[in-house]
Amino acid sequence: MSDISTTFLSEQEVMIRDSARKVAAEVVAATAAERDRTSAWPHKELETVGELGFLGMLTPEAYGGSGASFVEYCLAIEEFAAADAGFATLMHVHNSVGFMISRAGTEDQKREYLSKLASGEHIGAFLLSEPHAGSDTAAFRTSARRDGDHYVVNGSKQFISNGSEASVGLVLAVTDKPSGKNGSSVLIVNAKDPGYKVTRVENKLGQRSAHVAQIELDECRIPAENILGEEGSGYKRIMASLSEGRVAIAAVAIGAARAALDAAVKYAKEREAYGAPIFKLQGVSFDLAEMATQVDVAQQYMVYAARLCEAGLPCAKEASMAKLFASEMAEKVCSDALQIHGGYGYVTDFPVERYYRDVRVTKIYEGTSHIQKLVIARSLG
């Protein structure tokens, strides 16, 4: 198994990583293939993972969370992704909801939502992307007008991870249109309210048990006290959270790539051709060597970027580099792992075809590869 050197990790970080690896292997990996086949939401798996503290990793202990560092969190995300990239994605989105409420919420909001999110009693979703606006976060149209003690929200949200299963959502909406991107706010929405409508659950190429939905907000009445932070701070708040999100998706990509590498090494040592394991063929061994190098480099840089985030240092460039390199690397490594399996890599009896499908979206969500290149290029000017 490919591992980042423990020399660069603290004892606590190693303990969290190893604990996540054990739970992911025992609880998540065992059902991953069947859930992929049936697109089943992992109810029981989430319940167990929540009981063990992995659904509130970034939530302070005072509110029922684990109070983990961001590096510890990313190490755990990587381990869950090695078992099931879709599970790691939905787990990340869920944790991010608690993280944002922890950062910006009032004391009443923290006490109302955080412990239930941390335990998994509530599932969280983030309602950002819209049918016409994904990477262009300034182009959203969902509106929230003030009506007495409530905001009335109208609009469509698209590709919302956990949206069909959530009980709590954070919705980005325009509260002051003339102010442009500085006139948006984040509101905490109760997904059980009549105005919150799941209009479609997408049928996806990969990460099939991590449900993605289209949500229609139709005269959805949200108490004014549910605004997160100040009115008009929504866009800035979203932009401020991008770096952490991108580093976490790098961890998802690395986990899937690592699983594919491990599967390829195992297969190459067992499969024989020309009287010996194919591992001994120079072409195969060279491919594996390149794959291992790419995974290790991505791991090292992901942890570096996570440490910058954890320290509160400016790291937009490093976060984009981590996500760009890891996601591009992961697609190539998973493809090469499938190739090493030959015809067996193309059938569902072996897990590499699932890794290949699951990892493709890491080049799209939390900002496409082109968006990451744009961020990096701007830093060079």
Tab-separated table of C-alpha atoms in Angstrom:
chain	number	residue	atom	x	y	z
A	1	MET	CA	0.000	0.000	0.000
A	2	SER	CA	1.307	3.428	-0.968
A	3	ASP	CA	1.651	5.644	2.105
A	4	ILE	CA	2.931	9.110	2.768
A	5	SER	CA	5.972	8.829	5.010
A	6	THR	CA	5.032	8.980	8.667
A	7	THR	CA	8.143	11.131	9.140
A	8	PHE	CA	6.076	14.071	7.931
A	9	LEU	CA	3.017	13.282	10.019
A	10	SER	CA	2.477	13.719	13.733
A	11	GLU	CA	1.561	10.793	15.954
A	12	GLN	CA	-1.997	12.132	16.138
A	13	GLU	CA	-2.231	12.439	12.354
A	14	VAL	CA	-1.047	8.866	11.879
A	15	MET	CA	-3.564	7.650	14.453
A	16	ILE	CA	-6.462	9.435	12.713
A	17	ARG	CA	-5.361	8.166	9.313
A	18	ASP	CA	-5.039	4.579	10.495
A	19	SER	CA	-8.373	4.709	12.303
A	20	ALA	CA	-10.069	6.045	9.158
A	21	ARG	CA	-8.405	3.340	7.076
A	22	LYS	CA	-9.722	0.593	9.374
A	23	VAL	CA	-13.262	1.961	9.430
A	24	ALA	CA	-13.297	2.554	5.673
A	25	ALA	CA	-12.113	-0.989	4.975
A	26	GLU	CA	-14.513	-2.655	7.396
A	27	VAL	CA	-17.624	-0.508	6.976
A	28	VAL	CA	-17.499	1.178	3.566
A	29	ALA	CA	-15.435	-0.974	1.201
A	30	ALA	CA	-17.458	-4.116	1.853
A	31	THR	CA	-20.636	-2.636	0.361
A	32	ALA	CA	-19.132	-0.259	-2.209
A	33	ALA	CA	-19.549	-2.470	-5.298
A	34	GLU	CA	-23.172	-3.343	-4.531
A	35	ARG	CA	-24.079	0.255	-3.748
A	36	ASP	CA	-22.456	1.299	-7.017
A	37	ARG	CA	-24.519	-1.289	-8.895
A	38	THR	CA	-27.823	-0.241	-7.336
A	39	SER	CA	-27.118	3.461	-6.690
A	40	ALA	CA	-28.103	2.846	-3.055
A	41	TRP	CA	-27.598	5.583	-0.480
A	42	PRO	CA	-25.308	4.315	2.347
A	43	HIS	CA	-27.704	4.678	5.280
A	44	LYS	CA	-26.150	2.066	7.580
A	45	GLU	CA	-22.587	3.005	6.667
A	46	LEU	CA	-23.197	6.660	7.475
A	47	GLU	CA	-24.796	5.729	10.780
A	48	THR	CA	-21.721	3.742	11.809
A	49	VAL	CA	-19.260	6.334	10.559
A	50	GLY	CA	-21.204	9.040	12.414
A	51	GLU	CA	-21.064	7.073	15.654
A	52	LEU	CA	-17.281	6.906	15.277
A	53	GLY	CA	-16.919	10.669	14.842
A	54	PHE	CA	-16.123	11.011	11.144
A	55	LEU	CA	-19.178	13.098	10.219
A	56	GLY	CA	-18.206	15.987	12.464
A	57	MET	CA	-14.462	16.006	12.033
A	58	LEU	CA	-14.193	19.777	11.557
A	59	THR	CA	-16.794	20.575	14.211
A	60	PRO	CA	-15.489	21.611	17.656
A	61	GLU	CA	-15.817	19.071	20.453
A	62	ALA	CA	-17.968	21.521	22.414
A	63	TYR	CA	-20.694	21.023	19.793
A	64	GLY	CA	-20.416	17.256	19.502
A	65	GLY	CA	-17.733	17.106	16.848
A	66	SER	CA	-14.274	15.580	16.737
A	67	GLY	CA	-12.357	18.863	16.557
A	68	ALA	CA	-9.874	17.379	14.088
A	69	SER	CA	-7.299	19.482	12.299
A	70	PHE	CA	-7.696	20.085	8.580
A	71	VAL	CA	-4.702	17.864	7.816
A	72	GLU	CA	-6.226	15.036	9.851
A	73	TYR	CA	-9.472	15.560	7.992
A	74	CYS	CA	-7.830	15.315	4.563
A	75	LEU	CA	-5.943	12.183	5.579
A	76	ALA	CA	-9.245	10.617	6.633
A	77	ILE	CA	-10.973	11.682	3.412
A	78	GLU	CA	-8.208	10.008	1.415
A	79	GLU	CA	-8.729	6.751	3.318
A	80	PHE	CA	-12.480	6.740	2.751
A	81	ALA	CA	-11.918	7.528	-0.928
A	82	ALA	CA	-9.616	4.522	-1.230
A	83	ALA	CA	-12.611	2.428	-0.155
A	84	ASP	CA	-15.292	4.351	-2.058
A	85	ALA	CA	-14.731	7.757	-3.682
A	86	GLY	CA	-18.463	8.459	-3.704
A	87	PHE	CA	-18.733	7.903	0.022
A	88	ALA	CA	-15.767	10.235	0.579
A	89	THR	CA	-17.463	12.909	-1.518
A	90	LEU	CA	-20.758	12.835	0.341
A	91	MET	CA	-18.870	12.699	3.633
A	92	HIS	CA	-16.844	15.759	2.608
A	93	VAL	CA	-19.915	17.762	1.571
A	94	HIS	CA	-21.616	16.871	4.841
A	95	ASN	CA	-18.589	17.837	6.935
A	96	SER	CA	-18.292	21.104	4.998
A	97	VAL	CA	-21.786	22.157	6.059
A	98	GLY	CA	-20.850	21.738	9.722
A	99	PHE	CA	-17.513	23.461	9.113
A	100	MET	CA	-19.176	26.557	7.659
A	101	ILE	CA	-21.741	26.768	10.464
A	102	SER	CA	-18.882	26.355	12.972
A	103	ARG	CA	-17.048	29.264	11.373
A	104	ALA	CA	-19.858	31.721	10.771
A	105	GLY	CA	-22.884	30.624	12.766
A	106	THR	CA	-24.399	32.279	15.794
A	107	GLU	CA	-24.294	30.467	19.104
A	108	ASP	CA	-27.955	29.496	18.644
A	109	GLN	CA	-27.262	28.134	15.159
A	110	LYS	CA	-24.305	26.108	16.368
A	111	ARG	CA	-26.293	24.576	19.183
A	112	GLU	CA	-29.250	23.896	16.910
A	113	TYR	CA	-27.421	22.141	14.080
A	114	LEU	CA	-23.865	21.062	14.818
A	115	SER	CA	-24.334	18.126	17.166
A	116	LYS	CA	-27.029	16.605	14.935
A	117	LEU	CA	-24.818	17.010	11.876
A	118	ALA	CA	-21.829	15.533	13.694
A	119	SER	CA	-23.795	12.443	14.727
A	120	GLY	CA	-25.364	11.970	11.309
A	121	GLU	CA	-28.885	12.563	12.609
A	122	HIS	CA	-28.922	15.421	10.107
A	123	ILE	CA	-27.371	15.079	6.656
A	124	GLY	CA	-26.043	18.304	5.185
A	125	ALA	CA	-26.045	19.637	1.629
A	126	PHE	CA	-24.603	22.737	0.004
A	127	LEU	CA	-26.888	24.434	-2.522
A	128	LEU	CA	-24.566	26.450	-4.730
A	129	SER	CA	-24.447	25.416	-8.425
A	130	GLU	CA	-27.360	26.287	-10.705
A	131	PRO	CA	-28.422	24.942	-14.108
A	132	HIS	CA	-26.708	27.852	-15.878
A	133	ALA	CA	-23.903	28.553	-13.381
A	134	GLY	CA	-21.329	26.118	-12.007
A	135	SER	CA	-17.752	27.360	-11.846
A	136	ASP	CA	-19.016	30.920	-12.402
A	137	THR	CA	-20.278	31.401	-8.859
A	138	ALA	CA	-21.048	35.086	-9.453
A	139	ALA	CA	-23.706	34.226	-12.060
A	140	PHE	CA	-26.293	32.567	-9.819
A	141	ARG	CA	-29.903	33.754	-9.896
A	142	THR	CA	-31.606	32.172	-6.888
A	143	SER	CA	-33.193	35.039	-4.962
A	144	ALA	CA	-34.203	35.628	-1.364
A	145	ARG	CA	-36.542	38.497	-0.590
A	146	ARG	CA	-37.221	39.677	2.950
A	147	ASP	CA	-40.797	39.242	4.130
A	148	GLY	CA	-41.152	40.171	7.763
A	149	ASP	CA	-39.326	37.625	9.897
A	150	HIS	CA	-38.543	35.399	6.915
A	151	TYR	CA	-36.675	35.253	3.657
A	152	VAL	CA	-38.661	33.844	0.741
A	153	VAL	CA	-36.347	31.948	-1.583
A	154	ASN	CA	-36.946	31.084	-5.237
A	155	GLY	CA	-34.640	29.409	-7.712
A	156	SER	CA	-33.165	26.179	-9.040
A	157	LYS	CA	-30.026	24.469	-7.801
A	158	GLN	CA	-28.275	21.797	-9.833
A	159	PHE	CA	-25.785	18.975	-9.125
A	160	ILE	CA	-26.377	19.232	-5.384
A	161	SER	CA	-24.511	16.471	-3.562
A	162	ASN	CA	-26.651	14.957	-0.772
A	163	GLY	CA	-29.508	17.223	-1.882
A	164	SER	CA	-32.096	14.452	-2.073
A	165	GLU	CA	-31.139	12.984	1.313
A	166	ALA	CA	-30.385	16.133	3.289
A	167	SER	CA	-32.306	17.531	6.207
A	168	VAL	CA	-30.161	20.681	6.468
A	169	GLY	CA	-28.860	22.736	3.563
A	170	LEU	CA	-26.853	25.886	3.075
A	171	VAL	CA	-28.287	27.847	0.164
A	172	LEU	CA	-26.564	30.743	-1.587
A	173	ALA	CA	-29.107	33.330	-2.724
A	174	VAL	CA	-29.224	36.937	-3.903
A	175	THR	CA	-30.613	39.169	-1.156
A	176	ASP	CA	-29.658	42.503	-2.762
A	177	LYS	CA	-29.518	42.275	-6.570
A	178	PRO	CA	-28.231	45.827	-7.256
A	179	SER	CA	-25.092	45.023	-5.218
A	180	GLY	CA	-24.087	42.242	-7.623
A	181	LYS	CA	-21.935	39.480	-6.156
A	182	ASN	CA	-21.712	41.460	-2.915
A	183	GLY	CA	-25.470	41.201	-2.531
A	184	SER	CA	-25.640	37.467	-1.855
A	185	SER	CA	-26.139	35.652	1.421
A	186	VAL	CA	-25.993	32.114	2.808
A	187	LEU	CA	-29.138	30.812	4.500
A	188	ILE	CA	-29.709	27.624	6.486
A	189	VAL	CA	-32.670	25.805	4.948
A	190	ASN	CA	-34.741	22.976	6.382
A	191	ALA	CA	-34.905	20.449	3.550
A	192	LYS	CA	-38.182	19.074	4.918
A	193	ASP	CA	-39.985	22.385	4.289
A	194	PRO	CA	-42.672	22.358	1.554
A	195	GLY	CA	-40.760	24.911	-0.519
A	196	TYR	CA	-37.747	22.587	-0.851
A	197	LYS	CA	-38.481	20.227	-3.729
A	198	VAL	CA	-36.256	17.467	-5.090
A	199	THR	CA	-37.122	17.511	-8.784
A	200	ARG	CA	-34.495	15.084	-10.090
A	201	VAL	CA	-31.832	12.675	-8.852
A	202	GLU	CA	-29.139	12.308	-11.486
A	203	ASN	CA	-28.128	8.957	-12.968
A	204	LYS	CA	-24.341	9.265	-13.040
A	205	LEU	CA	-21.308	7.633	-14.621
A	206	GLY	CA	-19.578	7.106	-11.281
A	207	GLN	CA	-19.860	7.740	-7.545
A	208	ARG	CA	-23.335	6.327	-8.012
A	209	SER	CA	-24.322	5.971	-4.352
A	210	ALA	CA	-23.343	9.605	-3.699
A	211	HIS	CA	-26.634	11.080	-4.838
A	212	VAL	CA	-26.675	14.342	-6.770
A	213	ALA	CA	-29.975	16.176	-7.173
A	214	GLN	CA	-31.690	19.115	-8.756
A	215	ILE	CA	-33.489	21.174	-6.122
A	216	GLU	CA	-36.285	23.637	-6.773
A	217	LEU	CA	-36.809	26.314	-4.130
A	218	ASP	CA	-40.383	27.493	-4.608
A	219	GLU	CA	-41.488	30.262	-2.262
A	220	CYS	CA	-39.374	28.511	0.374
A	221	ARG	CA	-39.787	30.447	3.617
A	222	ILE	CA	-36.642	30.533	5.748
A	223	PRO	CA	-36.606	32.285	9.145
A	224	ALA	CA	-34.485	35.454	9.010
A	225	GLU	CA	-32.537	34.157	12.008
A	226	ASN	CA	-31.218	31.407	9.737
A	227	ILE	CA	-28.951	33.748	7.817
A	228	LEU	CA	-25.331	32.645	8.176
A	229	GLY	CA	-23.209	35.643	9.071
A	230	GLU	CA	-24.111	39.084	7.777
A	231	GLU	CA	-26.439	39.764	4.884
A	232	GLY	CA	-24.355	40.300	1.747
A	233	SER	CA	-21.426	38.197	2.942
A	234	GLY	CA	-22.375	35.059	1.015
A	235	TYR	CA	-20.090	35.359	-2.009
A	236	LYS	CA	-17.062	36.223	0.103
A	237	ARG	CA	-17.854	33.351	2.437
A	238	ILE	CA	-18.052	30.887	-0.437
A	239	MET	CA	-14.819	32.135	-1.974
A	240	ALA	CA	-13.062	31.901	1.390
A	241	SER	CA	-13.947	28.211	1.658
A	242	LEU	CA	-12.762	27.225	-1.823
A	243	SER	CA	-9.202	26.378	-0.835
A	244	GLU	CA	-10.229	23.831	1.787
A	245	GLY	CA	-12.739	22.299	-0.609
A	246	ARG	CA	-10.195	21.916	-3.383
A	247	VAL	CA	-7.586	20.323	-1.150
A	248	ALA	CA	-10.196	17.874	0.148
A	249	ILE	CA	-11.124	16.878	-3.417
A	250	ALA	CA	-7.430	16.354	-4.114
A	251	ALA	CA	-7.521	13.896	-1.205
A	252	VAL	CA	-10.514	12.113	-2.777
A	253	ALA	CA	-8.659	11.775	-6.089
A	254	ILE	CA	-5.518	10.498	-4.364
A	255	GLY	CA	-7.460	7.897	-2.394
A	256	ALA	CA	-9.061	6.476	-5.532
A	257	ALA	CA	-5.733	6.510	-7.408
A	258	ARG	CA	-4.000	4.777	-4.525
A	259	ALA	CA	-6.624	2.044	-4.485
A	260	ALA	CA	-6.196	1.566	-8.227
A	261	LEU	CA	-2.410	1.389	-7.864
A	262	ASP	CA	-2.650	-1.178	-5.079
A	263	ALA	CA	-5.068	-3.267	-7.162
A	264	ALA	CA	-2.759	-3.099	-10.180
A	265	VAL	CA	0.293	-4.156	-8.184
A	266	LYS	CA	-1.614	-7.071	-6.666
A	267	TYR	CA	-2.919	-8.209	-10.035
A	268	ALA	CA	0.484	-7.866	-11.721
A	269	LYS	CA	2.068	-10.112	-9.101
A	270	GLU	CA	-0.626	-12.781	-9.492
A	271	ARG	CA	-1.238	-12.772	-13.256
A	272	GLU	CA	1.217	-14.854	-15.201
A	273	ALA	CA	2.250	-14.540	-18.829
A	274	TYR	CA	5.212	-16.027	-20.673
A	275	GLY	CA	5.970	-18.194	-17.665
A	276	ALA	CA	6.214	-15.464	-15.007
A	277	PRO	CA	4.097	-12.825	-13.217
A	278	ILE	CA	3.516	-9.828	-15.491
A	279	PHE	CA	5.040	-7.713	-12.723
A	280	LYS	CA	8.397	-8.915	-14.035
A	281	LEU	CA	7.717	-7.533	-17.509
A	282	GLN	CA	9.614	-4.290	-17.879
A	283	GLY	CA	6.726	-2.477	-19.568
A	284	VAL	CA	4.348	-3.312	-16.728
A	285	SER	CA	6.871	-2.597	-13.967
A	286	PHE	CA	7.739	0.761	-15.524
A	287	ASP	CA	4.063	1.703	-15.705
A	288	LEU	CA	3.637	0.790	-12.033
A	289	ALA	CA	6.738	2.776	-11.103
A	290	GLU	CA	5.379	5.869	-12.818
A	291	MET	CA	1.965	5.412	-11.227
A	292	ALA	CA	3.506	5.081	-7.744
A	293	THR	CA	5.596	8.207	-8.282
A	294	GLN	CA	2.572	10.243	-9.330
A	295	VAL	CA	0.491	9.089	-6.354
A	296	ASP	CA	3.262	9.817	-3.855
A	297	VAL	CA	3.965	13.289	-5.259
A	298	ALA	CA	0.262	14.145	-5.156
A	299	GLN	CA	0.025	12.916	-1.551
A	300	GLN	CA	2.964	15.031	-0.421
A	301	TYR	CA	1.669	18.188	-2.055
A	302	MET	CA	-1.885	17.645	-0.829
A	303	VAL	CA	-0.653	17.487	2.770
A	304	TYR	CA	1.480	20.587	2.199
A	305	ALA	CA	-1.525	22.525	0.875
A	306	ALA	CA	-3.662	21.230	3.766
A	307	ARG	CA	-1.091	22.548	6.252
A	308	LEU	CA	-1.278	25.987	4.624
A	309	CYS	CA	-5.073	25.943	4.946
A	310	GLU	CA	-4.824	24.795	8.548
A	311	ALA	CA	-2.413	27.647	9.360
A	312	GLY	CA	-4.794	30.202	7.851
A	313	LEU	CA	-2.227	31.275	5.266
A	314	PRO	CA	-3.154	32.447	1.747
A	315	CYS	CA	-3.120	29.296	-0.362
A	316	ALA	CA	-5.478	29.685	-3.317
A	317	LYS	CA	-2.663	28.860	-5.746
A	318	GLU	CA	-1.452	25.848	-3.761
A	319	ALA	CA	-4.989	24.506	-3.320
A	320	SER	CA	-5.610	24.768	-7.057
A	321	MET	CA	-2.270	23.101	-7.787
A	322	ALA	CA	-3.092	20.269	-5.394
A	323	LYS	CA	-6.498	19.651	-6.971
A	324	LEU	CA	-5.294	20.034	-10.557
A	325	PHE	CA	-2.342	17.693	-10.179
A	326	ALA	CA	-4.189	15.113	-8.075
A	327	SER	CA	-7.296	14.902	-10.268
A	328	GLU	CA	-5.391	14.753	-13.559
A	329	MET	CA	-2.990	12.223	-12.046
A	330	ALA	CA	-5.808	10.091	-10.673
A	331	GLU	CA	-7.596	9.721	-13.990
A	332	LYS	CA	-4.341	8.591	-15.633
A	333	VAL	CA	-3.407	6.201	-12.817
A	334	CYS	CA	-6.858	4.605	-12.760
A	335	SER	CA	-6.767	4.250	-16.539
A	336	ASP	CA	-3.324	2.625	-16.394
A	337	ALA	CA	-4.486	0.296	-13.607
A	338	LEU	CA	-7.391	-0.789	-15.780
A	339	GLN	CA	-4.996	-1.359	-18.694
A	340	ILE	CA	-2.711	-3.557	-16.580
A	341	HIS	CA	-5.711	-5.743	-15.777
A	342	GLY	CA	-6.325	-6.214	-19.505
A	343	GLY	CA	-9.795	-7.500	-20.300
A	344	TYR	CA	-10.503	-8.149	-16.627
A	345	GLY	CA	-10.156	-4.432	-15.939
A	346	TYR	CA	-13.178	-3.762	-18.125
A	347	VAL	CA	-15.576	-6.022	-16.254
A	348	THR	CA	-17.245	-5.439	-12.912
A	349	ASP	CA	-15.680	-8.497	-11.272
A	350	PHE	CA	-12.638	-6.324	-10.562
A	351	PRO	CA	-12.869	-2.941	-8.821
A	352	VAL	CA	-10.613	-0.935	-11.140
A	353	GLU	CA	-13.420	-0.085	-13.568
A	354	ARG	CA	-15.302	1.510	-10.663
A	355	TYR	CA	-12.232	3.475	-9.580
A	356	TYR	CA	-11.869	4.682	-13.165
A	357	ARG	CA	-15.503	5.857	-13.334
A	358	ASP	CA	-15.530	7.328	-9.831
A	359	VAL	CA	-12.423	9.450	-10.210
A	360	ARG	CA	-13.400	11.227	-13.434
A	361	VAL	CA	-15.589	13.798	-11.705
A	362	THR	CA	-12.714	15.051	-9.538
A	363	LYS	CA	-11.617	17.048	-12.600
A	364	ILE	CA	-15.027	18.760	-12.617
A	365	TYR	CA	-16.457	19.481	-9.177
A	366	GLU	CA	-15.043	22.129	-6.812
A	367	GLY	CA	-13.879	23.905	-9.956
A	368	THR	CA	-12.860	22.280	-13.231
A	369	SER	CA	-9.248	21.735	-14.225
A	370	HIS	CA	-9.473	24.832	-16.433
A	371	ILE	CA	-10.607	26.900	-13.458
A	372	GLN	CA	-7.644	25.609	-11.425
A	373	LYS	CA	-5.279	26.580	-14.248
A	374	LEU	CA	-6.861	30.031	-14.371
A	375	VAL	CA	-6.277	30.525	-10.628
A	376	ILE	CA	-2.667	29.323	-10.922
A	377	ALA	CA	-1.986	31.488	-13.989
A	378	ARG	CA	-3.301	34.583	-12.220
A	379	SER	CA	-0.848	33.991	-9.403
A	380	LEU	CA	2.032	34.221	-11.881
A	381	GLY	CA	1.225	37.750	-12.984
